[in-house]
Amino acid sequence: MEAGSRDGERLLWGLLADAANGSAAILREAGADVRELVRVAGIPVRRATSK
């Protein structure tokens, strides 16, 4: 797989798994395990921390 293809795939998965744009909710409603998709795709995860 070429670097550009891999980067594009990560961008796509990142957009799909971003809770801010609603895609994650649609994936969850369809039965997808979004956390597992993010893990398999190797997308870095940043979690918000409470103060």
mmCIF file of N, CA and C in Angstrom:
data_model
loop_
_atom_site.group_PDB
_atom_site.id
_atom_site.type_symbol
_atom_site.label_atom_id
_atom_site.label_comp_id
_atom_site.label_asym_id
_atom_site.label_seq_id
_atom_site.Cartn_x
_atom_site.Cartn_y
_atom_site.Cartn_z
ATOM 1 N N MET A 1 0.851 -1.179 0.000
ATOM 2 C CA MET A 1 0.000 0.000 0.000
ATOM 3 C C MET A 1 0.893 1.238 0.000
ATOM 4 N N GLU A 2 0.577 2.192 -0.836
ATOM 5 C CA GLU A 2 1.358 3.419 -0.918
ATOM 6 C C GLU A 2 1.059 4.321 0.276
ATOM 7 N N ALA A 3 2.041 5.169 0.613
ATOM 8 C CA ALA A 3 1.877 6.066 1.769
ATOM 9 C C ALA A 3 0.650 6.950 1.627
ATOM 10 N N GLY A 4 0.409 7.478 0.449
ATOM 11 C CA GLY A 4 -0.751 8.349 0.244
ATOM 12 C C GLY A 4 -2.064 7.626 0.478
ATOM 13 N N SER A 5 -2.117 6.373 0.044
ATOM 14 C CA SER A 5 -3.336 5.576 0.252
ATOM 15 C C SER A 5 -3.571 5.356 1.737
ATOM 16 N N ARG A 6 -2.505 5.026 2.453
ATOM 17 C CA ARG A 6 -2.632 4.777 3.892
ATOM 18 C C ARG A 6 -3.046 6.058 4.615
ATOM 19 N N ASP A 7 -2.444 7.188 4.242
ATOM 20 C CA ASP A 7 -2.806 8.451 4.876
ATOM 21 C C ASP A 7 -4.266 8.805 4.595
ATOM 22 N N GLY A 8 -4.709 8.578 3.375
ATOM 23 C CA GLY A 8 -6.100 8.845 3.023
ATOM 24 C C GLY A 8 -7.058 7.955 3.784
ATOM 25 N N GLU A 9 -6.659 6.700 3.967
ATOM 26 C CA GLU A 9 -7.492 5.770 4.726
ATOM 27 C C GLU A 9 -7.601 6.223 6.178
ATOM 28 N N ARG A 10 -6.480 6.644 6.758
ATOM 29 C CA ARG A 10 -6.507 7.119 8.145
ATOM 30 C C ARG A 10 -7.369 8.369 8.271
ATOM 31 N N LEU A 11 -7.296 9.250 7.280
ATOM 32 C CA LEU A 11 -8.130 10.457 7.298
ATOM 33 C C LEU A 11 -9.603 10.069 7.257
ATOM 34 N N LEU A 12 -9.952 9.152 6.370
ATOM 35 C CA LEU A 12 -11.339 8.709 6.262
ATOM 36 C C LEU A 12 -11.826 8.101 7.569
ATOM 37 N N TRP A 13 -11.032 7.179 8.149
ATOM 38 C CA TRP A 13 -11.438 6.562 9.406
ATOM 39 C C TRP A 13 -11.523 7.609 10.509
ATOM 40 N N GLY A 14 -10.596 8.569 10.503
ATOM 41 C CA GLY A 14 -10.632 9.631 11.503
ATOM 42 C C GLY A 14 -11.922 10.432 11.422
ATOM 43 N N LEU A 15 -12.343 10.748 10.212
ATOM 44 C CA LEU A 15 -13.588 11.491 10.030
ATOM 45 C C LEU A 15 -14.789 10.665 10.468
ATOM 46 N N LEU A 16 -14.769 9.387 10.123
ATOM 47 C CA LEU A 16 -15.886 8.524 10.493
ATOM 48 C C LEU A 16 -15.981 8.326 12.003
ATOM 49 N N ALA A 17 -14.846 8.290 12.669
ATOM 50 C CA ALA A 17 -14.841 8.012 14.102
ATOM 51 C C ALA A 17 -14.913 9.274 14.954
ATOM 52 N N ASP A 18 -14.939 10.451 14.333
ATOM 53 C CA ASP A 18 -14.969 11.709 15.078
ATOM 54 C C ASP A 18 -16.374 11.957 15.613
ATOM 55 N N ALA A 19 -16.498 11.910 16.913
ATOM 56 C CA ALA A 19 -17.816 12.098 17.532
ATOM 57 C C ALA A 19 -18.394 13.480 17.257
ATOM 58 N N ALA A 20 -17.550 14.460 16.981
ATOM 59 C CA ALA A 20 -18.020 15.827 16.771
ATOM 60 C C ALA A 20 -18.861 15.974 15.503
ATOM 61 N N ASN A 21 -18.668 15.101 14.518
ATOM 62 C CA ASN A 21 -19.431 15.274 13.272
ATOM 63 C C ASN A 21 -20.612 14.309 13.133
ATOM 64 N N GLY A 22 -20.849 13.502 14.131
ATOM 65 C CA GLY A 22 -22.025 12.628 14.123
ATOM 66 C C GLY A 22 -21.826 11.285 13.443
ATOM 67 N N SER A 23 -20.721 11.101 12.757
ATOM 68 C CA SER A 23 -20.482 9.840 12.056
ATOM 69 C C SER A 23 -20.391 8.666 13.013
ATOM 70 N N ALA A 24 -19.745 8.888 14.151
ATOM 71 C CA ALA A 24 -19.589 7.800 15.121
ATOM 72 C C ALA A 24 -20.955 7.314 15.602
ATOM 73 N N ALA A 25 -21.874 8.232 15.814
ATOM 74 C CA ALA A 25 -23.214 7.838 16.268
ATOM 75 C C ALA A 25 -23.916 6.990 15.208
ATOM 76 N N ILE A 26 -23.747 7.358 13.952
ATOM 77 C CA ILE A 26 -24.364 6.588 12.864
ATOM 78 C C ILE A 26 -23.742 5.197 12.800
ATOM 79 N N LEU A 27 -22.412 5.127 12.934
ATOM 80 C CA LEU A 27 -21.740 3.826 12.920
ATOM 81 C C LEU A 27 -22.200 2.958 14.087
ATOM 82 N N ARG A 28 -22.303 3.569 15.283
ATOM 83 C CA ARG A 28 -22.760 2.810 16.459
ATOM 84 C C ARG A 28 -24.182 2.295 16.265
ATOM 85 N N GLU A 29 -25.053 3.155 15.731
ATOM 86 C CA GLU A 29 -26.446 2.754 15.500
ATOM 87 C C GLU A 29 -26.530 1.594 14.513
ATOM 88 N N ALA A 30 -25.556 1.525 13.603
ATOM 89 C CA ALA A 30 -25.519 0.437 12.620
ATOM 90 C C ALA A 30 -24.883 -0.820 13.203
ATOM 91 N N GLY A 31 -24.422 -0.729 14.467
ATOM 92 C CA GLY A 31 -23.855 -1.899 15.128
ATOM 93 C C GLY A 31 -22.342 -1.982 15.097
ATOM 94 N N ALA A 32 -21.672 -0.937 14.597
ATOM 95 C CA ALA A 32 -20.212 -0.958 14.522
ATOM 96 C C ALA A 32 -19.595 -0.649 15.884
ATOM 97 N N ASP A 33 -18.478 -1.274 16.150
ATOM 98 C CA ASP A 33 -17.694 -0.991 17.353
ATOM 99 C C ASP A 33 -16.657 0.065 16.961
ATOM 100 N N VAL A 34 -16.988 1.326 17.180
ATOM 101 C CA VAL A 34 -16.148 2.436 16.725
ATOM 102 C C VAL A 34 -14.766 2.384 17.369
ATOM 103 N N ARG A 35 -14.699 2.068 18.638
ATOM 104 C CA ARG A 35 -13.383 1.981 19.298
ATOM 105 C C ARG A 35 -12.514 0.923 18.642
ATOM 106 N N GLU A 36 -13.118 -0.202 18.281
ATOM 107 C CA GLU A 36 -12.351 -1.262 17.613
ATOM 108 C C GLU A 36 -11.917 -0.821 16.220
ATOM 109 N N LEU A 37 -12.779 -0.113 15.503
ATOM 110 C CA LEU A 37 -12.402 0.406 14.190
ATOM 111 C C LEU A 37 -11.211 1.357 14.301
ATOM 112 N N VAL A 38 -11.251 2.226 15.297
ATOM 113 C CA VAL A 38 -10.154 3.166 15.515
ATOM 114 C C VAL A 38 -8.875 2.417 15.855
ATOM 115 N N ARG A 39 -8.992 1.388 16.697
ATOM 116 C CA ARG A 39 -7.811 0.609 17.085
ATOM 117 C C ARG A 39 -7.215 -0.110 15.883
ATOM 118 N N VAL A 40 -8.051 -0.761 15.093
ATOM 119 C CA VAL A 40 -7.581 -1.521 13.930
ATOM 120 C C VAL A 40 -6.946 -0.588 12.890
ATOM 121 N N ALA A 41 -7.539 0.573 12.707
ATOM 122 C CA ALA A 41 -7.005 1.526 11.728
ATOM 123 C C ALA A 41 -5.746 2.226 12.237
ATOM 124 N N GLY A 42 -5.456 2.087 13.526
ATOM 125 C CA GLY A 42 -4.253 2.701 14.082
ATOM 126 C C GLY A 42 -4.349 4.210 14.213
ATOM 127 N N ILE A 43 -5.547 4.696 14.427
ATOM 128 C CA ILE A 43 -5.753 6.139 14.549
ATOM 129 C C ILE A 43 -5.398 6.574 15.962
ATOM 130 N N PRO A 44 -4.533 7.581 16.089
ATOM 131 C CA PRO A 44 -4.200 8.067 17.433
ATOM 132 C C PRO A 44 -5.452 8.605 18.126
ATOM 133 N N VAL A 45 -5.556 8.351 19.405
ATOM 134 C CA VAL A 45 -6.731 8.768 20.167
ATOM 135 C C VAL A 45 -6.310 9.764 21.236
ATOM 136 N N ARG A 46 -7.002 10.871 21.274
ATOM 137 C CA ARG A 46 -6.814 11.854 22.341
ATOM 138 C C ARG A 46 -8.109 11.940 23.082
ATOM 139 N N ARG A 47 -8.067 11.765 24.347
ATOM 140 C CA ARG A 47 -9.272 11.844 25.168
ATOM 141 C C ARG A 47 -9.271 13.161 25.930
ATOM 142 N N ALA A 48 -10.430 13.763 26.025
ATOM 143 C CA ALA A 48 -10.553 14.980 26.813
ATOM 144 C C ALA A 48 -10.396 14.636 28.283
ATOM 145 N N THR A 49 -9.766 15.513 28.996
ATOM 146 C CA THR A 49 -9.608 15.290 30.435
ATOM 147 C C THR A 49 -10.455 16.289 31.198
ATOM 148 N N SER A 50 -11.029 15.842 32.280
ATOM 149 C CA SER A 50 -11.832 16.745 33.102
ATOM 150 C C SER A 50 -10.913 17.467 34.078
ATOM 151 N N LYS A 51 -11.307 18.664 34.436
ATOM 152 C CA LYS A 51 -10.485 19.461 35.349
ATOM 153 C C LYS A 51 -10.890 19.268 36.769
#
